[in-house]
Structures are given as C-alpha cells and as structure tokens.
Amino acid sequence: MIKAYSVVLGNEYTNQLVSANVSLKVKPNLRQTICIALRKIHQISHIYSISGEYDLLVTIQAQTLEKLSAILNIVCSLEGVERTNSSIMLDTIFER
C-alpha cells in the first residue's frame, strides 16, 4: 500500500531559487486556519512552530525577487497575521 509520495527537486533547480525565511506573529485563535492557508501556497516549502517573539517560521522559495515579493504580500494579507520578519538567504555555507 502506498500511503504518500512527494517530489524532490534537484539541486540544479533549487540552487536557482530565491529563498527566504519568514517569521510570523499570528493571532492564537487563527493559528490553525493560517497554517492551512500557508500549506496551499506551493512556494512555501516548510512551516515550523517556533518559540519566542514569533509563532511560525516559513521558508519560501521563488524563481525571482518579484515572485518572492508577491508571495510575501499574500502571506502578510492572511487574516490573523499580525506581523512578519523576512530574511532572504544570500548563500548556503553548509548543508547536509
């Protein structure tokens, strides 16, 4: 029985993407709704629950800065997202 499958993108493709980590401060009663909405955005590759000032950390991968900006606008406009903090990844120094 096959329970699930996924696509693993090759390094040739992913190395050309613009990536950003985005911390989100969200309203607690809308957290689950926000996570469901974030999962529907195909450019978001990871969603983490984090401790501290922010509640969630998402990784966005887009083909251009313009597309990354458009995705950030979508994320920021989700109901219940109170604040964001974005960091664009400039270079990968080490990866396992």
PDB file of N, CA and C in Angstrom:
ATOM      1  N   MET A   1       0.827  -1.168   0.000  1.00  0.00           N
ATOM      2  CA  MET A   1       0.000   0.000   0.000  1.00  0.00           C
ATOM      3  C   MET A   1       0.884   1.248   0.000  1.00  0.00           C
ATOM      4  N   ILE A   2       0.618   2.164  -0.894  1.00  0.00           N
ATOM      5  CA  ILE A   2       1.322   3.442  -0.944  1.00  0.00           C
ATOM      6  C   ILE A   2       0.510   4.446  -0.135  1.00  0.00           C
ATOM      7  N   LYS A   3       1.151   5.018   0.911  1.00  0.00           N
ATOM      8  CA  LYS A   3       0.454   5.982   1.768  1.00  0.00           C
ATOM      9  C   LYS A   3       0.640   7.416   1.303  1.00  0.00           C
ATOM     10  N   ALA A   4       1.804   7.708   0.726  1.00  0.00           N
ATOM     11  CA  ALA A   4       2.081   9.075   0.291  1.00  0.00           C
ATOM     12  C   ALA A   4       3.238   9.068  -0.690  1.00  0.00           C
ATOM     13  N   TYR A   5       3.395  10.161  -1.384  1.00  0.00           N
ATOM     14  CA  TYR A   5       4.530  10.348  -2.271  1.00  0.00           C
ATOM     15  C   TYR A   5       4.847  11.829  -2.317  1.00  0.00           C
ATOM     16  N   SER A   6       6.051  12.151  -2.728  1.00  0.00           N
ATOM     17  CA  SER A   6       6.424  13.555  -2.862  1.00  0.00           C
ATOM     18  C   SER A   6       7.446  13.708  -3.967  1.00  0.00           C
ATOM     19  N   VAL A   7       7.588  14.933  -4.413  1.00  0.00           N
ATOM     20  CA  VAL A   7       8.562  15.262  -5.442  1.00  0.00           C
ATOM     21  C   VAL A   7       9.761  15.893  -4.753  1.00  0.00           C
ATOM     22  N   VAL A   8      10.946  15.423  -5.080  1.00  0.00           N
ATOM     23  CA  VAL A   8      12.174  16.012  -4.558  1.00  0.00           C
ATOM     24  C   VAL A   8      12.838  16.731  -5.725  1.00  0.00           C
ATOM     25  N   LEU A   9      12.958  18.045  -5.609  1.00  0.00           N
ATOM     26  CA  LEU A   9      13.533  18.845  -6.685  1.00  0.00           C
ATOM     27  C   LEU A   9      15.050  18.723  -6.671  1.00  0.00           C
ATOM     28  N   GLY A  10      15.643  18.695  -7.841  1.00  0.00           N
ATOM     29  CA  GLY A  10      17.094  18.570  -7.957  1.00  0.00           C
ATOM     30  C   GLY A  10      17.809  19.862  -7.595  1.00  0.00           C
ATOM     31  N   ASN A  11      19.086  19.732  -7.247  1.00  0.00           N
ATOM     32  CA  ASN A  11      19.899  20.891  -6.865  1.00  0.00           C
ATOM     33  C   ASN A  11      20.032  21.899  -7.998  1.00  0.00           C
ATOM     34  N   GLU A  12      20.053  21.427  -9.234  1.00  0.00           N
ATOM     35  CA  GLU A  12      20.163  22.361 -10.366  1.00  0.00           C
ATOM     36  C   GLU A  12      19.014  23.357 -10.361  1.00  0.00           C
ATOM     37  N   TYR A  13      17.832  22.882 -10.026  1.00  0.00           N
ATOM     38  CA  TYR A  13      16.663  23.758  -9.990  1.00  0.00           C
ATOM     39  C   TYR A  13      16.632  24.590  -8.708  1.00  0.00           C
ATOM     40  N   THR A  14      16.786  23.938  -7.560  1.00  0.00           N
ATOM     41  CA  THR A  14      16.643  24.652  -6.281  1.00  0.00           C
ATOM     42  C   THR A  14      17.744  25.678  -6.051  1.00  0.00           C
ATOM     43  N   ASN A  15      18.932  25.461  -6.600  1.00  0.00           N
ATOM     44  CA  ASN A  15      20.015  26.420  -6.434  1.00  0.00           C
ATOM     45  C   ASN A  15      19.725  27.743  -7.137  1.00  0.00           C
ATOM     46  N   GLN A  16      18.813  27.739  -8.091  1.00  0.00           N
ATOM     47  CA  GLN A  16      18.475  28.955  -8.827  1.00  0.00           C
ATOM     48  C   GLN A  16      17.334  29.736  -8.174  1.00  0.00           C
ATOM     49  N   LEU A  17      16.721  29.170  -7.142  1.00  0.00           N
ATOM     50  CA  LEU A  17      15.587  29.827  -6.498  1.00  0.00           C
ATOM     51  C   LEU A  17      16.044  30.868  -5.480  1.00  0.00           C
ATOM     52  N   VAL A  18      15.224  31.881  -5.284  1.00  0.00           N
ATOM     53  CA  VAL A  18      15.429  32.871  -4.230  1.00  0.00           C
ATOM     54  C   VAL A  18      14.662  32.351  -3.018  1.00  0.00           C
ATOM     55  N   SER A  19      15.367  32.191  -1.892  1.00  0.00           N
ATOM     56  CA  SER A  19      14.738  31.642  -0.692  1.00  0.00           C
ATOM     57  C   SER A  19      14.722  32.677   0.425  1.00  0.00           C
ATOM     58  N   ALA A  20      13.673  32.597   1.236  1.00  0.00           N
ATOM     59  CA  ALA A  20      13.570  33.496   2.388  1.00  0.00           C
ATOM     60  C   ALA A  20      12.941  32.749   3.550  1.00  0.00           C
ATOM     61  N   ASN A  21      13.438  33.025   4.742  1.00  0.00           N
ATOM     62  CA  ASN A  21      12.790  32.575   5.968  1.00  0.00           C
ATOM     63  C   ASN A  21      11.941  33.733   6.460  1.00  0.00           C
ATOM     64  N   VAL A  22      10.695  33.441   6.770  1.00  0.00           N
ATOM     65  CA  VAL A  22       9.769  34.477   7.209  1.00  0.00           C
ATOM     66  C   VAL A  22       9.173  34.064   8.547  1.00  0.00           C
ATOM     67  N   SER A  23       9.399  34.886   9.568  1.00  0.00           N
ATOM     68  CA  SER A  23       8.803  34.668  10.884  1.00  0.00           C
ATOM     69  C   SER A  23       7.456  35.368  10.910  1.00  0.00           C
ATOM     70  N   LEU A  24       6.447  34.695  11.479  1.00  0.00           N
ATOM     71  CA  LEU A  24       5.105  35.250  11.535  1.00  0.00           C
ATOM     72  C   LEU A  24       4.607  35.301  12.976  1.00  0.00           C
ATOM     73  N   LYS A  25       4.068  36.440  13.350  1.00  0.00           N
ATOM     74  CA  LYS A  25       3.344  36.602  14.606  1.00  0.00           C
ATOM     75  C   LYS A  25       1.875  36.508  14.240  1.00  0.00           C
ATOM     76  N   VAL A  26       1.157  35.544  14.843  1.00  0.00           N
ATOM     77  CA  VAL A  26      -0.233  35.310  14.453  1.00  0.00           C
ATOM     78  C   VAL A  26      -1.150  35.361  15.668  1.00  0.00           C
ATOM     79  N   LYS A  27      -2.417  35.623  15.409  1.00  0.00           N
ATOM     80  CA  LYS A  27      -3.424  35.578  16.470  1.00  0.00           C
ATOM     81  C   LYS A  27      -3.620  34.115  16.857  1.00  0.00           C
ATOM     82  N   PRO A  28      -3.523  33.797  18.155  1.00  0.00           N
ATOM     83  CA  PRO A  28      -3.591  32.395  18.587  1.00  0.00           C
ATOM     84  C   PRO A  28      -4.834  31.643  18.116  1.00  0.00           C
ATOM     85  N   ASN A  29      -5.977  32.295  18.101  1.00  0.00           N
ATOM     86  CA  ASN A  29      -7.212  31.609  17.714  1.00  0.00           C
ATOM     87  C   ASN A  29      -7.307  31.357  16.203  1.00  0.00           C
ATOM     88  N   LEU A  30      -6.407  31.952  15.413  1.00  0.00           N
ATOM     89  CA  LEU A  30      -6.419  31.749  13.957  1.00  0.00           C
ATOM     90  C   LEU A  30      -5.201  30.963  13.466  1.00  0.00           C
ATOM     91  N   ARG A  31      -4.401  30.475  14.379  1.00  0.00           N
ATOM     92  CA  ARG A  31      -3.156  29.779  14.016  1.00  0.00           C
ATOM     93  C   ARG A  31      -3.401  28.603  13.075  1.00  0.00           C
ATOM     94  N   GLN A  32      -4.347  27.740  13.406  1.00  0.00           N
ATOM     95  CA  GLN A  32      -4.608  26.564  12.569  1.00  0.00           C
ATOM     96  C   GLN A  32      -5.118  26.974  11.191  1.00  0.00           C
ATOM     97  N   THR A  33      -5.987  27.953  11.137  1.00  0.00           N
ATOM     98  CA  THR A  33      -6.514  28.440   9.857  1.00  0.00           C
ATOM     99  C   THR A  33      -5.384  29.008   8.993  1.00  0.00           C
ATOM    100  N   ILE A  34      -4.476  29.745   9.627  1.00  0.00           N
ATOM    101  CA  ILE A  34      -3.337  30.317   8.905  1.00  0.00           C
ATOM    102  C   ILE A  34      -2.439  29.204   8.375  1.00  0.00           C
ATOM    103  N   CYS A  35      -2.187  28.194   9.174  1.00  0.00           N
ATOM    104  CA  CYS A  35      -1.333  27.080   8.730  1.00  0.00           C
ATOM    105  C   CYS A  35      -1.949  26.354   7.536  1.00  0.00           C
ATOM    106  N   ILE A  36      -3.256  26.182   7.548  1.00  0.00           N
ATOM    107  CA  ILE A  36      -3.940  25.542   6.412  1.00  0.00           C
ATOM    108  C   ILE A  36      -3.774  26.394   5.161  1.00  0.00           C
ATOM    109  N   ALA A  37      -3.929  27.713   5.298  1.00  0.00           N
ATOM    110  CA  ALA A  37      -3.769  28.617   4.152  1.00  0.00           C
ATOM    111  C   ALA A  37      -2.331  28.603   3.642  1.00  0.00           C
ATOM    112  N   LEU A  38      -1.362  28.578   4.554  1.00  0.00           N
ATOM    113  CA  LEU A  38       0.046  28.565   4.148  1.00  0.00           C
ATOM    114  C   LEU A  38       0.393  27.294   3.384  1.00  0.00           C
ATOM    115  N   ARG A  39      -0.166  26.160   3.797  1.00  0.00           N
ATOM    116  CA  ARG A  39       0.110  24.888   3.120  1.00  0.00           C
ATOM    117  C   ARG A  39      -0.360  24.905   1.673  1.00  0.00           C
ATOM    118  N   LYS A  40      -1.322  25.740   1.343  1.00  0.00           N
ATOM    119  CA  LYS A  40      -1.853  25.823  -0.022  1.00  0.00           C
ATOM    120  C   LYS A  40      -0.971  26.657  -0.944  1.00  0.00           C
ATOM    121  N   ILE A  41      -0.011  27.380  -0.388  1.00  0.00           N
ATOM    122  CA  ILE A  41       0.903  28.202  -1.198  1.00  0.00           C
ATOM    123  C   ILE A  41       2.087  27.329  -1.580  1.00  0.00           C
ATOM    124  N   HIS A  42       2.166  26.950  -2.850  1.00  0.00           N
ATOM    125  CA  HIS A  42       3.151  25.968  -3.308  1.00  0.00           C
ATOM    126  C   HIS A  42       4.594  26.420  -3.135  1.00  0.00           C
ATOM    127  N   GLN A  43       4.838  27.704  -3.086  1.00  0.00           N
ATOM    128  CA  GLN A  43       6.201  28.210  -2.921  1.00  0.00           C
ATOM    129  C   GLN A  43       6.697  28.100  -1.484  1.00  0.00           C
ATOM    130  N   ILE A  44       5.836  27.761  -0.553  1.00  0.00           N
ATOM    131  CA  ILE A  44       6.247  27.552   0.835  1.00  0.00           C
ATOM    132  C   ILE A  44       6.659  26.100   0.990  1.00  0.00           C
ATOM    133  N   SER A  45       7.936  25.893   1.319  1.00  0.00           N
ATOM    134  CA  SER A  45       8.460  24.528   1.418  1.00  0.00           C
ATOM    135  C   SER A  45       8.459  23.990   2.841  1.00  0.00           C
ATOM    136  N   HIS A  46       8.459  24.870   3.842  1.00  0.00           N
ATOM    137  CA  HIS A  46       8.477  24.439   5.233  1.00  0.00           C
ATOM    138  C   HIS A  46       7.640  25.386   6.088  1.00  0.00           C
ATOM    139  N   ILE A  47       6.991  24.817   7.095  1.00  0.00           N
ATOM    140  CA  ILE A  47       6.294  25.601   8.114  1.00  0.00           C
ATOM    141  C   ILE A  47       6.701  25.015   9.455  1.00  0.00           C
ATOM    142  N   TYR A  48       7.268  25.848  10.315  1.00  0.00           N
ATOM    143  CA  TYR A  48       7.710  25.415  11.635  1.00  0.00           C
ATOM    144  C   TYR A  48       6.970  26.207  12.710  1.00  0.00           C
ATOM    145  N   SER A  49       6.660  25.537  13.803  1.00  0.00           N
ATOM    146  CA  SER A  49       6.180  26.216  15.005  1.00  0.00           C
ATOM    147  C   SER A  49       7.420  26.558  15.820  1.00  0.00           C
ATOM    148  N   ILE A  50       7.536  27.820  16.249  1.00  0.00           N
ATOM    149  CA  ILE A  50       8.745  28.252  16.952  1.00  0.00           C
ATOM    150  C   ILE A  50       8.383  28.942  18.263  1.00  0.00           C
ATOM    151  N   SER A  51       9.363  29.019  19.136  1.00  0.00           N
ATOM    152  CA  SER A  51       9.173  29.730  20.400  1.00  0.00           C
ATOM    153  C   SER A  51       9.752  31.132  20.267  1.00  0.00           C
ATOM    154  N   GLY A  52       9.363  32.010  21.170  1.00  0.00           N
ATOM    155  CA  GLY A  52       9.901  33.367  21.160  1.00  0.00           C
ATOM    156  C   GLY A  52       8.873  34.384  20.732  1.00  0.00           C
ATOM    157  N   GLU A  53       9.363  35.487  20.203  1.00  0.00           N
ATOM    158  CA  GLU A  53       8.509  36.612  19.820  1.00  0.00           C
ATOM    159  C   GLU A  53       7.535  36.249  18.701  1.00  0.00           C
ATOM    160  N   TYR A  54       7.965  35.395  17.786  1.00  0.00           N
ATOM    161  CA  TYR A  54       7.134  34.978  16.657  1.00  0.00           C
ATOM    162  C   TYR A  54       6.616  33.567  16.893  1.00  0.00           C
ATOM    163  N   ASP A  55       5.560  33.197  16.169  1.00  0.00           N
ATOM    164  CA  ASP A  55       4.888  31.908  16.377  1.00  0.00           C
ATOM    165  C   ASP A  55       5.237  30.865  15.322  1.00  0.00           C
ATOM    166  N   LEU A  56       5.409  31.303  14.079  1.00  0.00           N
ATOM    167  CA  LEU A  56       5.666  30.393  12.968  1.00  0.00           C
ATOM    168  C   LEU A  56       6.870  30.864  12.174  1.00  0.00           C
ATOM    169  N   LEU A  57       7.548  29.914  11.553  1.00  0.00           N
ATOM    170  CA  LEU A  57       8.646  30.223  10.632  1.00  0.00           C
ATOM    171  C   LEU A  57       8.372  29.462   9.348  1.00  0.00           C
ATOM    172  N   VAL A  58       8.295  30.186   8.237  1.00  0.00           N
ATOM    173  CA  VAL A  58       8.068  29.537   6.944  1.00  0.00           C
ATOM    174  C   VAL A  58       9.250  29.807   6.023  1.00  0.00           C
ATOM    175  N   THR A  59       9.510  28.850   5.157  1.00  0.00           N
ATOM    176  CA  THR A  59      10.530  29.016   4.126  1.00  0.00           C
ATOM    177  C   THR A  59       9.819  29.140   2.789  1.00  0.00           C
ATOM    178  N   ILE A  60      10.110  30.225   2.092  1.00  0.00           N
ATOM    179  CA  ILE A  60       9.529  30.481   0.770  1.00  0.00           C
ATOM    180  C   ILE A  60      10.630  30.362  -0.260  1.00  0.00           C
ATOM    181  N   GLN A  61      10.341  29.682  -1.377  1.00  0.00           N
ATOM    182  CA  GLN A  61      11.281  29.567  -2.492  1.00  0.00           C
ATOM    183  C   GLN A  61      10.566  30.019  -3.757  1.00  0.00           C
ATOM    184  N   ALA A  62      11.130  31.030  -4.412  1.00  0.00           N
ATOM    185  CA  ALA A  62      10.524  31.578  -5.622  1.00  0.00           C
ATOM    186  C   ALA A  62      11.583  31.728  -6.712  1.00  0.00           C
ATOM    187  N   GLN A  63      11.129  31.855  -7.947  1.00  0.00           N
ATOM    188  CA  GLN A  63      12.056  31.943  -9.073  1.00  0.00           C
ATOM    189  C   GLN A  63      12.706  33.307  -9.206  1.00  0.00           C
ATOM    190  N   THR A  64      12.039  34.352  -8.725  1.00  0.00           N
ATOM    191  CA  THR A  64      12.590  35.708  -8.826  1.00  0.00           C
ATOM    192  C   THR A  64      12.250  36.483  -7.558  1.00  0.00           C
ATOM    193  N   LEU A  65      12.931  37.618  -7.371  1.00  0.00           N
ATOM    194  CA  LEU A  65      12.600  38.501  -6.245  1.00  0.00           C
ATOM    195  C   LEU A  65      11.187  39.044  -6.369  1.00  0.00           C
ATOM    196  N   GLU A  66      10.747  39.313  -7.585  1.00  0.00           N
ATOM    197  CA  GLU A  66       9.394  39.827  -7.792  1.00  0.00           C
ATOM    198  C   GLU A  66       8.359  38.798  -7.353  1.00  0.00           C
ATOM    199  N   LYS A  67       8.591  37.526  -7.695  1.00  0.00           N
ATOM    200  CA  LYS A  67       7.654  36.473  -7.291  1.00  0.00           C
ATOM    201  C   LYS A  67       7.710  36.262  -5.781  1.00  0.00           C
ATOM    202  N   LEU A  68       8.889  36.360  -5.202  1.00  0.00           N
ATOM    203  CA  LEU A  68       9.023  36.256  -3.749  1.00  0.00           C
ATOM    204  C   LEU A  68       8.232  37.380  -3.078  1.00  0.00           C
ATOM    205  N   SER A  69       8.349  38.586  -3.586  1.00  0.00           N
ATOM    206  CA  SER A  69       7.619  39.726  -3.041  1.00  0.00           C
ATOM    207  C   SER A  69       6.112  39.503  -3.131  1.00  0.00           C
ATOM    208  N   ALA A  70       5.648  38.942  -4.230  1.00  0.00           N
ATOM    209  CA  ALA A  70       4.215  38.674  -4.396  1.00  0.00           C
ATOM    210  C   ALA A  70       3.731  37.648  -3.373  1.00  0.00           C
ATOM    211  N   ILE A  71       4.524  36.609  -3.131  1.00  0.00           N
ATOM    212  CA  ILE A  71       4.157  35.594  -2.142  1.00  0.00           C
ATOM    213  C   ILE A  71       4.150  36.208  -0.740  1.00  0.00           C
ATOM    214  N   LEU A  72       5.144  37.046  -0.443  1.00  0.00           N
ATOM    215  CA  LEU A  72       5.177  37.728   0.862  1.00  0.00           C
ATOM    216  C   LEU A  72       3.931  38.585   1.058  1.00  0.00           C
ATOM    217  N   ASN A  73       3.485  39.248   0.011  1.00  0.00           N
ATOM    218  CA  ASN A  73       2.262  40.060   0.100  1.00  0.00           C
ATOM    219  C   ASN A  73       1.044  39.197   0.428  1.00  0.00           C
ATOM    220  N   ILE A  74       0.994  38.008  -0.175  1.00  0.00           N
ATOM    221  CA  ILE A  74      -0.116  37.081   0.100  1.00  0.00           C
ATOM    222  C   ILE A  74      -0.072  36.641   1.562  1.00  0.00           C
ATOM    223  N   VAL A  75       1.116  36.255   2.028  1.00  0.00           N
ATOM    224  CA  VAL A  75       1.270  35.802   3.413  1.00  0.00           C
ATOM    225  C   VAL A  75       0.886  36.914   4.386  1.00  0.00           C
ATOM    226  N   CYS A  76       1.366  38.117   4.138  1.00  0.00           N
ATOM    227  CA  CYS A  76       1.092  39.246   5.035  1.00  0.00           C
ATOM    228  C   CYS A  76      -0.378  39.617   5.075  1.00  0.00           C
ATOM    229  N   SER A  77      -1.099  39.329   3.994  1.00  0.00           N
ATOM    230  CA  SER A  77      -2.508  39.712   3.936  1.00  0.00           C
ATOM    231  C   SER A  77      -3.446  38.657   4.522  1.00  0.00           C
ATOM    232  N   LEU A  78      -2.914  37.506   4.949  1.00  0.00           N
ATOM    233  CA  LEU A  78      -3.768  36.484   5.543  1.00  0.00           C
ATOM    234  C   LEU A  78      -4.370  37.003   6.843  1.00  0.00           C
ATOM    235  N   GLU A  79      -5.657  36.755   7.026  1.00  0.00           N
ATOM    236  CA  GLU A  79      -6.323  37.180   8.250  1.00  0.00           C
ATOM    237  C   GLU A  79      -5.678  36.503   9.451  1.00  0.00           C
ATOM    238  N   GLY A  80      -5.304  37.294  10.442  1.00  0.00           N
ATOM    239  CA  GLY A  80      -4.696  36.760  11.651  1.00  0.00           C
ATOM    240  C   GLY A  80      -3.190  36.908  11.708  1.00  0.00           C
ATOM    241  N   VAL A  81      -2.565  37.252  10.576  1.00  0.00           N
ATOM    242  CA  VAL A  81      -1.122  37.516  10.581  1.00  0.00           C
ATOM    243  C   VAL A  81      -0.934  38.948  11.060  1.00  0.00           C
ATOM    244  N   GLU A  82      -0.325  39.103  12.222  1.00  0.00           N
ATOM    245  CA  GLU A  82      -0.174  40.420  12.818  1.00  0.00           C
ATOM    246  C   GLU A  82       1.112  41.116  12.397  1.00  0.00           C
ATOM    247  N   ARG A  83       2.181  40.320  12.208  1.00  0.00           N
ATOM    248  CA  ARG A  83       3.487  40.909  11.894  1.00  0.00           C
ATOM    249  C   ARG A  83       4.371  39.840  11.271  1.00  0.00           C
ATOM    250  N   THR A  84       5.315  40.281  10.426  1.00  0.00           N
ATOM    251  CA  THR A  84       6.271  39.358   9.825  1.00  0.00           C
ATOM    252  C   THR A  84       7.673  39.945   9.902  1.00  0.00           C
ATOM    253  N   ASN A  85       8.654  39.065   9.773  1.00  0.00           N
ATOM    254  CA  ASN A  85      10.053  39.468   9.693  1.00  0.00           C
ATOM    255  C   ASN A  85      10.712  38.536   8.680  1.00  0.00           C
ATOM    256  N   SER A  86      11.209  39.097   7.582  1.00  0.00           N
ATOM    257  CA  SER A  86      11.743  38.279   6.484  1.00  0.00           C
ATOM    258  C   SER A  86      13.251  38.396   6.379  1.00  0.00           C
ATOM    259  N   SER A  87      13.882  37.271   6.059  1.00  0.00           N
ATOM    260  CA  SER A  87      15.323  37.235   5.805  1.00  0.00           C
ATOM    261  C   SER A  87      15.564  36.456   4.521  1.00  0.00           C
ATOM    262  N   ILE A  88      16.098  37.146   3.516  1.00  0.00           N
ATOM    263  CA  ILE A  88      16.429  36.485   2.252  1.00  0.00           C
ATOM    264  C   ILE A  88      17.767  35.782   2.420  1.00  0.00           C
ATOM    265  N   MET A  89      17.826  34.534   1.995  1.00  0.00           N
ATOM    266  CA  MET A  89      19.065  33.762   2.087  1.00  0.00           C
ATOM    267  C   MET A  89      19.976  34.139   0.925  1.00  0.00           C
ATOM    268  N   LEU A  90      21.168  34.602   1.249  1.00  0.00           N
ATOM    269  CA  LEU A  90      22.108  35.057   0.234  1.00  0.00           C
ATOM    270  C   LEU A  90      22.992  33.936  -0.298  1.00  0.00           C
ATOM    271  N   ASP A  91      23.420  33.038   0.589  1.00  0.00           N
ATOM    272  CA  ASP A  91      24.347  31.987   0.189  1.00  0.00           C
ATOM    273  C   ASP A  91      24.240  30.826   1.166  1.00  0.00           C
ATOM    274  N   THR A  92      24.423  29.615   0.664  1.00  0.00           N
ATOM    275  CA  THR A  92      24.462  28.443   1.528  1.00  0.00           C
ATOM    276  C   THR A  92      25.908  28.149   1.852  1.00  0.00           C
ATOM    277  N   ILE A  93      26.247  28.236   3.121  1.00  0.00           N
ATOM    278  CA  ILE A  93      27.631  27.995   3.552  1.00  0.00           C
ATOM    279  C   ILE A  93      27.840  26.516   3.847  1.00  0.00           C
ATOM    280  N   PHE A  94      26.844  25.870   4.454  1.00  0.00           N
ATOM    281  CA  PHE A  94      26.950  24.457   4.775  1.00  0.00           C
ATOM    282  C   PHE A  94      25.580  23.821   4.755  1.00  0.00           C
ATOM    283  N   GLU A  95      25.492  22.624   4.200  1.00  0.00           N
ATOM    284  CA  GLU A  95      24.212  21.905   4.155  1.00  0.00           C
ATOM    285  C   GLU A  95      24.506  20.412   4.170  1.00  0.00           C
ATOM    286  N   ARG A  96      23.752  19.669   4.914  1.00  0.00           N
ATOM    287  CA  ARG A  96      23.891  18.196   4.938  1.00  0.00           C
ATOM    288  C   ARG A  96      22.930  17.580   3.977  1.00  0.00           C
TER     289      ARG A  96
END
